[in-house]
Tab-separated table of C-alpha atoms and ligand atoms in Angstrom:
chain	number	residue	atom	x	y	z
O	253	UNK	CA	9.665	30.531	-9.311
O	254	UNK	CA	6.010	31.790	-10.195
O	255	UNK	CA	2.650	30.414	-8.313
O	256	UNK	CA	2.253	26.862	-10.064
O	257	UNK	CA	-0.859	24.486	-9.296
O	258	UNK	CA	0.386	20.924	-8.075
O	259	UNK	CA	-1.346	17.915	-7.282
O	260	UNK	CA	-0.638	16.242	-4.223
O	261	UNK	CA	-1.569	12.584	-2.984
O	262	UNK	CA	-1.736	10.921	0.253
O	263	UNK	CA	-2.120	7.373	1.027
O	264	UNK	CA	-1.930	7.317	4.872
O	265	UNK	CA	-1.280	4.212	7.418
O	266	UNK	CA	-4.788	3.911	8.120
O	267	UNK	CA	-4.792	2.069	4.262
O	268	UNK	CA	-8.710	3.738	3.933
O	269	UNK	CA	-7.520	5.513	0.255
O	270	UNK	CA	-5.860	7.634	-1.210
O	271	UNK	CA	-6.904	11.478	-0.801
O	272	UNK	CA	-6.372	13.810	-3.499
O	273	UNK	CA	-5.934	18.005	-3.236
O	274	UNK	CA	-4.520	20.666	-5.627
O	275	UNK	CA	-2.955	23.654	-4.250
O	276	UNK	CA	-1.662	26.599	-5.887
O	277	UNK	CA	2.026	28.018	-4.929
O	278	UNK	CA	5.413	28.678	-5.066
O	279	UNK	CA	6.524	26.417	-2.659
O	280	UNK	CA	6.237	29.100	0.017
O	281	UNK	CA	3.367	30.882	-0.285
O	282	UNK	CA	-0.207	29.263	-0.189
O	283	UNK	CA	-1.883	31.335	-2.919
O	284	UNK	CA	-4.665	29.193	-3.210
O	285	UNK	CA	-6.145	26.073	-2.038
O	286	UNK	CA	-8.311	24.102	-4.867
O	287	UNK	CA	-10.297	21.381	-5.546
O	288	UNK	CA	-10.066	17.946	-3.148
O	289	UNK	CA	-10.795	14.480	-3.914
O	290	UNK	CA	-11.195	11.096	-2.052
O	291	UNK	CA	-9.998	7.731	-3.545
O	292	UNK	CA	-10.892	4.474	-1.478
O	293	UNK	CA	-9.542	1.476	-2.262
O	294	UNK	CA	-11.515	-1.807	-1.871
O	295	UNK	CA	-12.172	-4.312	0.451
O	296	UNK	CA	-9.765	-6.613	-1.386
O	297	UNK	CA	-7.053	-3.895	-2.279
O	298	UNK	CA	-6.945	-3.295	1.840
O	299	UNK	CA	-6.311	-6.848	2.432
O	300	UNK	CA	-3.337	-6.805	-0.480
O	301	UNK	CA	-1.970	-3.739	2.165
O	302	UNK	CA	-2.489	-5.448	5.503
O	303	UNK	CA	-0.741	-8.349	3.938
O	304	UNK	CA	2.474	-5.766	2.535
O	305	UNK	CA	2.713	-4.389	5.936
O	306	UNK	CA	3.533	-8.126	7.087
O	307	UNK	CA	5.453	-8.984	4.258
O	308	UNK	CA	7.639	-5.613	5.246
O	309	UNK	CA	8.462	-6.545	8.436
O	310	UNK	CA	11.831	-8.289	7.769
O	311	UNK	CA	12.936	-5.860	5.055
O	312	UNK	CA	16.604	-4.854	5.185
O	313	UNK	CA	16.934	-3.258	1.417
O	314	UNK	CA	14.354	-0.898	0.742
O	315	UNK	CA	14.613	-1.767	-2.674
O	316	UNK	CA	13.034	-5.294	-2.116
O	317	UNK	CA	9.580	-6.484	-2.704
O	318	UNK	CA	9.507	-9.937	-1.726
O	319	UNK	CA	6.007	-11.859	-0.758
O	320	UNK	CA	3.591	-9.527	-2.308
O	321	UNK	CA	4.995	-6.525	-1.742
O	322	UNK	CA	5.357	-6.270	-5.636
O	323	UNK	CA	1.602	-6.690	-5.961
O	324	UNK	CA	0.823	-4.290	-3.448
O	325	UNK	CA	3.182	-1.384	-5.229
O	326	UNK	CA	1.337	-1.874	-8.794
O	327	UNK	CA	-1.907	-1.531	-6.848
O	328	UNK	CA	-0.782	1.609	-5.163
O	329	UNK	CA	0.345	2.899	-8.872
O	330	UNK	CA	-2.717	1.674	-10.270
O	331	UNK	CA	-5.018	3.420	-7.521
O	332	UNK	CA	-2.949	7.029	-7.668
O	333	UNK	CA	-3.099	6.874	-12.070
O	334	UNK	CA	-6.678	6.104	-11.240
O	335	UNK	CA	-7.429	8.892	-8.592
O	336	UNK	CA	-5.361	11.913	-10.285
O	337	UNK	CA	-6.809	10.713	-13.906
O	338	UNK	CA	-10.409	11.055	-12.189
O	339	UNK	CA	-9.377	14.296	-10.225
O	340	UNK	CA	-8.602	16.016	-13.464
O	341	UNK	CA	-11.377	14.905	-15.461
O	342	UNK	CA	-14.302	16.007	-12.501
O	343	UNK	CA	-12.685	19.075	-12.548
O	344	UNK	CA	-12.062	19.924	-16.334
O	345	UNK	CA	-7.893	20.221	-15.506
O	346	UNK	CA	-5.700	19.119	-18.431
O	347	UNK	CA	-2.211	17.332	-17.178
O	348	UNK	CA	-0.421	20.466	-18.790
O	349	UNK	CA	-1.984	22.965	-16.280
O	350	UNK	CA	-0.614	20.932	-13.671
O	351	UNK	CA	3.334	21.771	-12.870
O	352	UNK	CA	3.911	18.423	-10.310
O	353	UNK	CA	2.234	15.913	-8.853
O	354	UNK	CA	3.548	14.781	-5.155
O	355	UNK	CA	3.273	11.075	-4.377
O	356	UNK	CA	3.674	10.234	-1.352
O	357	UNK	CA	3.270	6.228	-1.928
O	358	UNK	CA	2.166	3.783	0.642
O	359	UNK	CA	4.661	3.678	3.823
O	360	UNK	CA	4.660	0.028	4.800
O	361	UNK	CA	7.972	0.006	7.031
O	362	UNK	CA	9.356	3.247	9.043
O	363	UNK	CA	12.571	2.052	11.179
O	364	UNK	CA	14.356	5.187	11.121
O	365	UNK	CA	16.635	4.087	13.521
O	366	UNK	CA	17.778	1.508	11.087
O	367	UNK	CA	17.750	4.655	8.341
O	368	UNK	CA	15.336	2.391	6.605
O	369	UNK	CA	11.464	3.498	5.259
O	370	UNK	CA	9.702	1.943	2.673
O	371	UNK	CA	7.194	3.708	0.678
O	372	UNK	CA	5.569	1.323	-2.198
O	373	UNK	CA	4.716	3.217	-5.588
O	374	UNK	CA	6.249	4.163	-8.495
O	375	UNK	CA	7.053	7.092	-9.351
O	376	UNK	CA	7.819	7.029	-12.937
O	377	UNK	CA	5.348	4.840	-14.161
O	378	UNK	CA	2.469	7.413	-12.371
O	379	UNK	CA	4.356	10.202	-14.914
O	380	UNK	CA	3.650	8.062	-17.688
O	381	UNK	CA	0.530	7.520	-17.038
O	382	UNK	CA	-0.684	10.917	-16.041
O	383	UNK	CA	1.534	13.065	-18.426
O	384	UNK	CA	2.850	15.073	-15.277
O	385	UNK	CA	6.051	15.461	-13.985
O	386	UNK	CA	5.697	13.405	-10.561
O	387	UNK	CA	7.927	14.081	-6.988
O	388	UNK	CA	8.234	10.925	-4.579
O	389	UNK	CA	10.158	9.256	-2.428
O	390	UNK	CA	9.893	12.143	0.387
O	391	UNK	CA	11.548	10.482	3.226
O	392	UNK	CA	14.762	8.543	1.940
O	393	UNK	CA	17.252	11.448	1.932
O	394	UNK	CA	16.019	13.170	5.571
O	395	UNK	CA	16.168	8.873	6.765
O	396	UNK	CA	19.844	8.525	5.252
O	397	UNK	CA	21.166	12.034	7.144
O	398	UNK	CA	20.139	10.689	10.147
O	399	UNK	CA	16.550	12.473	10.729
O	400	UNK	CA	13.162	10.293	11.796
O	401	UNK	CA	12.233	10.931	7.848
O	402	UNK	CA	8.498	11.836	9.317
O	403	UNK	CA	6.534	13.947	9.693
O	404	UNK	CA	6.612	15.629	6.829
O	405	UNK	CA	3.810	17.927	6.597
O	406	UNK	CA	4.975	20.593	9.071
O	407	UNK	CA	6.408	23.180	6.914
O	408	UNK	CA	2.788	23.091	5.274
O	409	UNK	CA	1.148	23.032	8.694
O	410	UNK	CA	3.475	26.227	9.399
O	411	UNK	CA	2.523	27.843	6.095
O	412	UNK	CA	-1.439	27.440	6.647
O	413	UNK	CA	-0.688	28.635	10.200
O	414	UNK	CA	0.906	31.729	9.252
O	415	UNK	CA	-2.318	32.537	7.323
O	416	UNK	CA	-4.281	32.636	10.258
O	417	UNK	CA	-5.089	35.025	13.219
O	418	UNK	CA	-5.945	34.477	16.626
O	419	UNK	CA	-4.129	33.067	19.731
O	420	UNK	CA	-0.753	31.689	19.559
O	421	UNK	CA	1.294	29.103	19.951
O	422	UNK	CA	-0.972	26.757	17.438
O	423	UNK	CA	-0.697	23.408	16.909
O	424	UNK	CA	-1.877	21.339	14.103
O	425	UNK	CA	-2.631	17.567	15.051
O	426	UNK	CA	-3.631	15.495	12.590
O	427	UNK	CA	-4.694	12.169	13.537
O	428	UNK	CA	-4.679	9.227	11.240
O	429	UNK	CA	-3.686	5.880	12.044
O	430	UNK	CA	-0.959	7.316	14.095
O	431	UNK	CA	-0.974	11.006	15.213
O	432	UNK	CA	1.345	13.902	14.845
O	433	UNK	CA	1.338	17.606	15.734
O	434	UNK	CA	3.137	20.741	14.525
O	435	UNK	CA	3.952	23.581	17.245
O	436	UNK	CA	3.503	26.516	15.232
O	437	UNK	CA	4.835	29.948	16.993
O	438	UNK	CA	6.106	32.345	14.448
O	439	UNK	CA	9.051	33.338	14.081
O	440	UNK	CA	10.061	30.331	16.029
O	441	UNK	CA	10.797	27.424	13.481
O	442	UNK	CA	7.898	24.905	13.817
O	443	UNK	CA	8.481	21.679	16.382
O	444	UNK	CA	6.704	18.423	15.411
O	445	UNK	CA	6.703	15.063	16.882
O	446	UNK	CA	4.448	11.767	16.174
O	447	UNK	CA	2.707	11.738	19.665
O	448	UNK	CA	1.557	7.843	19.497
O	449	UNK	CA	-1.736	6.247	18.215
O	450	UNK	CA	-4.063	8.217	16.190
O	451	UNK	CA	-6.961	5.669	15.114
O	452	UNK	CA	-4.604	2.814	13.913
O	453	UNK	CA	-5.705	0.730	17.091
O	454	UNK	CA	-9.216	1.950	17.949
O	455	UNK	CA	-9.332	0.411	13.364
O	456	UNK	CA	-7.445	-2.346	14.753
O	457	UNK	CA	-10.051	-3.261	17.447
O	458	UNK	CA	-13.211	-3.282	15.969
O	459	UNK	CA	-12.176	-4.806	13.043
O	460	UNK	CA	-11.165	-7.520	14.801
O	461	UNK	CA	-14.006	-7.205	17.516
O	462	UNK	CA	-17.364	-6.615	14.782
O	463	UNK	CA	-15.626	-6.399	11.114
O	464	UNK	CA	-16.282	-2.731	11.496
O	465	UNK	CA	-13.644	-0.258	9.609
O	466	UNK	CA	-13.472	2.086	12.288
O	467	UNK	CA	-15.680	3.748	14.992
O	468	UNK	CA	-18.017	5.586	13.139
O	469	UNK	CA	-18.577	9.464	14.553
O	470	UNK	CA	-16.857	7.635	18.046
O	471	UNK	CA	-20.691	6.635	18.362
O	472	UNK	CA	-19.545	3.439	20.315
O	473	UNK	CA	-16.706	4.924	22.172
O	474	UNK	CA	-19.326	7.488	23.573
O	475	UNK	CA	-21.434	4.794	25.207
O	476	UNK	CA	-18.486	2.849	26.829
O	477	UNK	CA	-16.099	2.926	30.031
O	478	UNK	CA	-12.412	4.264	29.897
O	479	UNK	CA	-9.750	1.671	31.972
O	480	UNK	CA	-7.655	4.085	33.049
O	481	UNK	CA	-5.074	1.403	34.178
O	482	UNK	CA	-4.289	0.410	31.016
O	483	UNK	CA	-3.638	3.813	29.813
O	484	UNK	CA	-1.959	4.135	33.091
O	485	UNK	CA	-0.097	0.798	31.575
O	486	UNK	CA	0.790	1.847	28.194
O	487	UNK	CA	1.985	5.372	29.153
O	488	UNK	CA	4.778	4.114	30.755
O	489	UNK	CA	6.216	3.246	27.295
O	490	UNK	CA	9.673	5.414	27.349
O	491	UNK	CA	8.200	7.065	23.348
O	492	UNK	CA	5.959	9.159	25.111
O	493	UNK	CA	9.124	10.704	27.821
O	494	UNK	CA	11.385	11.062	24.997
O	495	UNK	CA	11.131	14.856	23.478
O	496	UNK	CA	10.789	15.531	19.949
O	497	UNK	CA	11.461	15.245	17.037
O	498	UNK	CA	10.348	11.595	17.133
O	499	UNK	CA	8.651	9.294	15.000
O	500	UNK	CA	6.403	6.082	15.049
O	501	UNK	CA	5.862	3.469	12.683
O	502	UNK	CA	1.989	2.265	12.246
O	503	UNK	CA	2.348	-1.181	14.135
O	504	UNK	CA	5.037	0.514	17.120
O	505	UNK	CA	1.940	0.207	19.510
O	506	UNK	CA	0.088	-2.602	18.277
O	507	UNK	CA	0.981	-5.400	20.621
O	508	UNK	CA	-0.849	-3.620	23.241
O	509	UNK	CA	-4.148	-4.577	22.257
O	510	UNK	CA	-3.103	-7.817	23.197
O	511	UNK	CA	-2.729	-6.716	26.542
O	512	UNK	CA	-6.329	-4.884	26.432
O	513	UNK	CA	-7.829	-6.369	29.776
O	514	UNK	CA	-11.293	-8.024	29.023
O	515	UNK	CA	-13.579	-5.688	28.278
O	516	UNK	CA	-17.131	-4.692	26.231
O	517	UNK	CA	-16.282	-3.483	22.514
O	518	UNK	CA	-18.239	0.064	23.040
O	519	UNK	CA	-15.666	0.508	26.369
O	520	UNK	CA	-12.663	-0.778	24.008
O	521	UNK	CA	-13.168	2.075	21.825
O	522	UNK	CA	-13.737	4.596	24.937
O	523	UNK	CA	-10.684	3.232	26.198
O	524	UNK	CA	-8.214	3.634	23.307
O	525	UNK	CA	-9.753	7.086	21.834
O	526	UNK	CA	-8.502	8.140	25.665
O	527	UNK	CA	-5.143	6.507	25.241
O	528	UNK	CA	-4.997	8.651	21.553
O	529	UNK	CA	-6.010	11.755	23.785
O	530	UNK	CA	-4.468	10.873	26.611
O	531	UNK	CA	-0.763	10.367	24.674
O	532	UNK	CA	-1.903	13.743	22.773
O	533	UNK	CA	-1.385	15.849	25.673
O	534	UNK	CA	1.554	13.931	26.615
O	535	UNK	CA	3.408	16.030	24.185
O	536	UNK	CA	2.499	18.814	26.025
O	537	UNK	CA	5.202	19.381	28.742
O	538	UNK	CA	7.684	18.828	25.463
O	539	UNK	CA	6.796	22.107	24.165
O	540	UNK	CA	8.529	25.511	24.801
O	541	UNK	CA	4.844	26.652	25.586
O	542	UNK	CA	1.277	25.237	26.059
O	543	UNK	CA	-0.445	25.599	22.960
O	544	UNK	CA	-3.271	28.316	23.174
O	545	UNK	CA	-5.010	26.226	20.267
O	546	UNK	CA	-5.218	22.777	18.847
O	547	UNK	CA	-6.292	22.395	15.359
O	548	UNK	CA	-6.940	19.415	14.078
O	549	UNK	CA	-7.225	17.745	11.248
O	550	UNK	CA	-6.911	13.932	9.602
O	551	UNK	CA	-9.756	11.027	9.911
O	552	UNK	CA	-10.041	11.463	13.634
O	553	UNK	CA	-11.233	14.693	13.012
O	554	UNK	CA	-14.848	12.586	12.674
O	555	UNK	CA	-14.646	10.760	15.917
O	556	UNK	CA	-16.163	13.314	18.389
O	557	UNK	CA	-15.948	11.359	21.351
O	558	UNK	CA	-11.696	11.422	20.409
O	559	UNK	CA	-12.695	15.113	19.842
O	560	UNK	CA	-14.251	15.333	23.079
O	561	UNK	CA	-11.518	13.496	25.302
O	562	UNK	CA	-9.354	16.006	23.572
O	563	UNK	CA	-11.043	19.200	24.090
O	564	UNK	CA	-10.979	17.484	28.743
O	565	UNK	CA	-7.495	16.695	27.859
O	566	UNK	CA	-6.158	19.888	26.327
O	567	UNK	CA	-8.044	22.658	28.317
O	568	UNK	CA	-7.848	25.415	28.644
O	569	UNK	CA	-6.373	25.305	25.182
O	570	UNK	CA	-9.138	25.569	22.515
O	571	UNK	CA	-9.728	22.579	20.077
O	572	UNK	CA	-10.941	23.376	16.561
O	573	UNK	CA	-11.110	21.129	13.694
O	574	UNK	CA	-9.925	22.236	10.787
O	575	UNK	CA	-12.723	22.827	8.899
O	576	UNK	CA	-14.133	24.949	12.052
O	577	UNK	CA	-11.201	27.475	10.833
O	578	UNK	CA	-11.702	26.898	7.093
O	579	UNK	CA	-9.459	24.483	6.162
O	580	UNK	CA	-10.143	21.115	4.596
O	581	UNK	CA	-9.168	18.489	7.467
O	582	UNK	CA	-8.891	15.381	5.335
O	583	UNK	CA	-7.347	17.340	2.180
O	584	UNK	CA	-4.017	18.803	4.402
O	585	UNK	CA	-1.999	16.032	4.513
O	586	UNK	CA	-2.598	15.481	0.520
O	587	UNK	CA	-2.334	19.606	0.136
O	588	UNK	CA	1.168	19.250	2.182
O	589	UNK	CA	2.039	16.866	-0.431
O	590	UNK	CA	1.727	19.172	-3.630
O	591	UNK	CA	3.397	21.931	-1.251
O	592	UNK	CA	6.389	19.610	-0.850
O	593	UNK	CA	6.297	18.484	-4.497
O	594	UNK	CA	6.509	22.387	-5.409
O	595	UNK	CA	9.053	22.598	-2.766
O	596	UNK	CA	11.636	19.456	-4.110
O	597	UNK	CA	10.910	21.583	-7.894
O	598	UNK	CA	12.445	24.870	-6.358
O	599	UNK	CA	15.113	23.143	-4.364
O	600	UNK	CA	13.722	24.406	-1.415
O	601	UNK	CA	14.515	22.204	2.100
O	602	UNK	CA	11.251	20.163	3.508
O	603	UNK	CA	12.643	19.104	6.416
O	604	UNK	CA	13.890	20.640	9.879
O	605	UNK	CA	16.413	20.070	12.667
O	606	UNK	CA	13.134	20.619	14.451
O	607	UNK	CA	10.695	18.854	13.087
O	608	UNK	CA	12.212	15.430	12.004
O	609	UNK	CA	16.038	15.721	14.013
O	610	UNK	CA	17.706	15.699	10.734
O	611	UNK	CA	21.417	17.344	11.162
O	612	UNK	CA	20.338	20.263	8.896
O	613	UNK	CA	17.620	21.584	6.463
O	614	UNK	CA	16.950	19.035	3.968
O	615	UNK	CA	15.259	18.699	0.442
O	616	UNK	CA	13.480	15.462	-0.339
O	617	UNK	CA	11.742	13.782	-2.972
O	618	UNK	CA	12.732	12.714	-6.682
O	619	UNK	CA	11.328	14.438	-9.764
O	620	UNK	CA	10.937	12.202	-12.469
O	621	UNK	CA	9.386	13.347	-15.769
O	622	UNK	CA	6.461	11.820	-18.109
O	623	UNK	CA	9.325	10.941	-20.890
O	624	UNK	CA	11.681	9.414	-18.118
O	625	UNK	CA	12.011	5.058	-19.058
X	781	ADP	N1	-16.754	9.133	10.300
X	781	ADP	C1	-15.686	8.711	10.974
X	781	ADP	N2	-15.788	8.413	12.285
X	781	ADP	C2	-14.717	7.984	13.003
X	781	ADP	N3	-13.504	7.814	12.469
X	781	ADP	C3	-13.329	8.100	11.164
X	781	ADP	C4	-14.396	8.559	10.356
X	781	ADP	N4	-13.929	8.762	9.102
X	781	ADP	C5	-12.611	8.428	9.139
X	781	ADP	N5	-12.254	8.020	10.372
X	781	ADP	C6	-10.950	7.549	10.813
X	781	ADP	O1	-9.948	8.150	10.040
X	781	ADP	C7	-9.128	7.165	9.412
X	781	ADP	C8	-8.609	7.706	8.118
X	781	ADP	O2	-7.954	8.899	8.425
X	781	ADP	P1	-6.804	9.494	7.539
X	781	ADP	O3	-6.625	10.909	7.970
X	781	ADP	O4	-7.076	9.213	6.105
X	781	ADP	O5	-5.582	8.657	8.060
X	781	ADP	P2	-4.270	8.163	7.293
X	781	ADP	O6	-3.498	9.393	6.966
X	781	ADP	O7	-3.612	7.276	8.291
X	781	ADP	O8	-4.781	7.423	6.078
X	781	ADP	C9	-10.022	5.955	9.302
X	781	ADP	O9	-9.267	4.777	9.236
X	781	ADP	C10	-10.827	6.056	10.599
X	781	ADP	O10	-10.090	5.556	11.683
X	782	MG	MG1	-6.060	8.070	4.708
């Protein structure tokens, strides 16, 4: 298959919006990276997807959408017709020029133990809407053959990797609400693991603690105390001894602010940007080799006292983000998307022995077309 130009969209468990990036490729090659776009939803649409993730938790079909789970998938739709319609028009792109659009939905369940995870969207009805052939539904098949069905975005990780010179082994981290890396060491096939919280409960806290999305540049973080017994506490969870593949869902660690000892907010957000650091390097004695070179990428990216535990944590490894080395850090994960989309077109396998545990190479995703009822 020739170079195409996709669009790929990523709504990620941190429920801040839905990011936008086209790439151009033949599901192998990057040939070019394009355009990137930001969507964020609303106060009120973020409450409609705190409330889904509740209304998930008992799901046993991931067909159903009791409670408001219904709700919450039409304002998903809504949001990604609205963000790719506004995408193309800022950029003067007609829907023809585009070959596929990858969806990733809105995960709001991940039990892939019980081969169950529920991404809300719908595919066909984003086709209609934007008059472009539309992948989804990413994780089912590598879920239902037995692999953790995340993460996904390795094989691009690998790809943008391979583009790149200087020390080796890399690996890509990208830290959203939770975090998870990709050992790159050509011609080794890629590794990748969640490694535990990315900024899910550092969101968690000071929303609760001053209404605050998240720790802005880790500005309050940088002026409190790290407890080091309760990241002494929470490392003893058996996730961070088990090796990889493995996978998290968003709420797996979120009992444990409960069990935050009393404490000022600025030294709550110290404390769990360490515990994202700290479980980070955990991953570490996983991997075949240290990593001469972290690069990373995702929101946390912006929270430089996370950056800075990381760089203490890591050493003598370097730590880059990803726009240091010319990437766009909070376009991969929505770039990975139109890479897999490109990917499910061609047929191609998305997911690895290595990188999720499924049994062998597997193709995800759906394709459904504009026409399709
Ligand atoms: N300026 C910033 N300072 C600190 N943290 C930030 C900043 N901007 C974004 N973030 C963090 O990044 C998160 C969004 O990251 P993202 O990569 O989109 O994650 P996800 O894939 O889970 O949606 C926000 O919820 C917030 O925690
Ligand atoms: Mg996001």
């Amino acid at each position: 298959m020739a170079v195409v130009r996709a669009v790929g969209m990523m709504s990620g468990t941190s429920l801040d919006g839905v990011d936008v990036a086209l790439i151009e490729t033949d599901g192998e090659r990057i040939a070019a990276l394009g355009p990137t776009a930001y969507r964020a939803y609303t106060d009120d649409e973020r409450s409609v997807l705190r409330q889904a993730l509740t209304d998930a938790v008992g799901l046993t079909n991931r067909n159903a959408r009791p409670g408001n789970l219904a709700h919450a998938e039409s304002l998903v739709t809504d949001a990604h017709a609205e963000a790719v319609q506004a995408f193309l028009a800022a950029n003067s792109i007609s829907a023809s020029e585009i070959a596929i659009v990858g969806f990733h939905g809105q995960t709001v369940l991940h039990r892939p133990r019980q081969q169950l995870t529920v991404q809300i969207g719908q595919g066909a009805a984003l086709a209609r809407r934007a008059g472009i052939p539309v992948a989804y539904d990413f994780r089912a098949a590598d879920v239902a053959a037995g692999g953790e069905g995340a993460p996904l975005v390795p094989v691009y990780h690998s790809a943008l990797v391979g583009m790149l010179g200087g020390p080796r082994p890399v690996c890509v981290l990208n830290i959203g609400g939770v975090a998870n890396l990709t050992y790159c060491d050509p011609p080794h096939p890629p590794i990748a693991c969640d490694t535990g919280p990315g900024n899910a409960l550092i969101d968690d806290f000071l929303r609760e603690r001053t209404g605050q999305r998240y720790d802005d540049g880790g500005a309050l973080a940088a002026q409190g105390k790290v407890h080091g017994d309760f990241i002494a506490a929470a490392l003893r969870d058996p996730f961070f001894d088990a090796r990889p593949p493995k996978s998290l869902d968003r709420n797996a660690f979120a009992d444990i602010l409960s069990t935050l000892p009393k404490m000022s907010t600025a030294d709550g957000a110290a404390t769990l940007a360490m515990l994202t650091a700290t479980t980070i390097a955990r991953a570490v004695p996983h991997l075949p080799r240290p990593p001469a070179r972290w690069i990373i990428s995702g929101g946390g990216a912006h929270n430089r006292t996370l950056m800075s535990f990381l760089g203490e944590k890591l050493a003598p490894a370097q730590v880059k983000t990803a726009d240091e080395v010319g990437w766009s850090g909070d376009a991969i994960e929505a770039q990975a998307f139109a890479y897999l989309a490109v990917r499910t077109l061609r047929g191609l396998p998305s997911t690895f022995p290595t990188t999720t545990g499924v049994p062998m190479p597997m193709r995800g995703g759906i394709v459904t077309q504009p026409a399709a009822q």
